[in-house]
Each structure stands twice: as structure tokens, then as C-alpha cells.
């Protein structure tokens, strides 16, 4: 067979052999008995008819098998389309629920922002009020200090004037000493010293009360600043949580949409699709 296949015969030579064979075959058929030729032709036709009937039966069987397979494929495609439609409806329902949850979260966020804004405004108002009170206290203290210094200076000047007049008078110089005290009445001097001490104590007491009020006001200011810092920290943490919740919801929504679109068949069966909802 290898030698036969490896032999190279020209095309012209093959056509020549074909013509010679056809000519030889026709001559043999003409020399053959017509009855034998007809019998052989009849037998050949019967064999061809049987072969065609067998092929027809095979084709009919194959057609029935193909119809059954196509029907099974169609049923499977319809079942798959029903499953995909159910999944699509569930996905749309989840999308609606997610949008509702997002709307609620946005409302809660707006409410929290409003609450924080009010608290911040209240804290700023308290800070302004406390600052005004502190400035007012400082102004009062400075006024009182200035007034006290003026009164002390005026008292010293009046005392010096009186001392000068007393020392100029001979009669008064015998009664009063250089310090301005009575030489004969020690009791009255002691009473005058007690009254002066009482006035000083009352002034010192008032000054201590004002210093205490000033210290309390400063303490309230520090507490207000600490409270404001704490509110700012809570606000920043809340904004981070809100941003994280938004990112998580967005990623979940994208994943659900990708999953829903990824599970759809390339050539879906011709079934009735539900109306699409706008997102």
C-alpha cells in the first residue's frame, strides 16, 4: 500500500486510463446477455433501495432522538429561565430594601448632624458667654483695683495735709503725735485701729471672693473647652462610621448587581420577562 500510494501518476495519464476503462466496460456490457444485465441491474437497484430504506430508518430514528433531546434542552432552558427570573425578582427586592435602608441611614445621619450642630452651637454660645463673663470680671477687678489705689492715694494725701496742719498748730501738736494718734486717749486710738482693720478685712474678703469667682469661671471655661473637644472627637468618629457604612453598602450593592448579571445565560429562552424597575 505504501508503494502504491507513493507512485506518482500524472493527471493526464489517469484520465486516459479512465477513458480506456469506460470504453472497455461498455464493450463488455454490449457483449453481455441482456437478461443477465437486467437481472444484475435489478439486483443492484434492490440493494440500493434496501440501503436507502435503512438510511431512511436511521434518519427517522435520529430525527426522533434529536426532537427528544431538543425538547429536554428546551425544558431545561425554561426551568433555568424561571430560576433566573426568581433570582432577578429577589435581587430587585433586595435592591429596594437596600435603598430603603440607605434612606433611613441618611435620615439618621441628617438627624445626628443636626443634633451635633445644635450642641456645637450651644457649646460655642456657652464659651462666648463664659468669655464675656471673664472679661467683665477682669474689668470689674481692674476698676476696683484702680479705685482702691486712688482712694488709698487720696487718703494718704489728706492724711499728710492733716498731719501738716496739726504739726503747725501748737495746741494740736500737744494733743496729737507725729504719727497722727492721740497722746491722751489710747482707748480711742485702739478703737480707730480696730475699725481700720475691719475695713481692711472686709476689703480683703471681697477681693478673695472675687478671685474665687474668677477661678471658678476659668474652671468652667476649661471644662467647656474639654467638652467641645470631646464633641468634635465624637463627630469625627461618627462621620468615619457613616462613611464606612456607605462604602460597605455600595460594595454590597455592586457585588449583588454583578452576581445577578453574571448568572444570566448568554442566549436565554424566549420567556416572558417581568417589567424592569428603575433604580
PDB file of C-alpha atoms in Angstrom, residues 158-168 177-180:
ATOM      1  CA  UNK A 158      -5.463 114.025 103.042  1.00  0.00           C
ATOM      2  CA  UNK A 159      -3.623 112.434 105.971  1.00  0.00           C
ATOM      3  CA  UNK A 160      -0.418 114.252 105.073  1.00  0.00           C
ATOM      4  CA  UNK A 161      -2.310 117.552 104.793  1.00  0.00           C
ATOM      5  CA  UNK A 162      -3.986 116.999 108.175  1.00  0.00           C
ATOM      6  CA  UNK A 163      -0.668 115.992 109.748  1.00  0.00           C
ATOM      7  CA  UNK A 164       0.963 119.139 108.358  1.00  0.00           C
ATOM      8  CA  UNK A 165      -1.806 121.332 109.752  1.00  0.00           C
ATOM      9  CA  UNK A 166      -1.675 119.600 113.135  1.00  0.00           C
ATOM     10  CA  UNK A 167       2.064 119.952 113.405  1.00  0.00           C
ATOM     11  CA  UNK A 168       1.775 123.634 112.508  1.00  0.00           C
ATOM     12  CA  UNK A 177       1.770 112.769 118.000  1.00  0.00           C
ATOM     13  CA  UNK A 178       3.724 112.843 114.737  1.00  0.00           C
ATOM     14  CA  UNK A 179       2.036 109.616 113.624  1.00  0.00           C
ATOM     15  CA  UNK A 180      -1.361 111.301 113.977  1.00  0.00           C
TER      16      UNK A 180
END
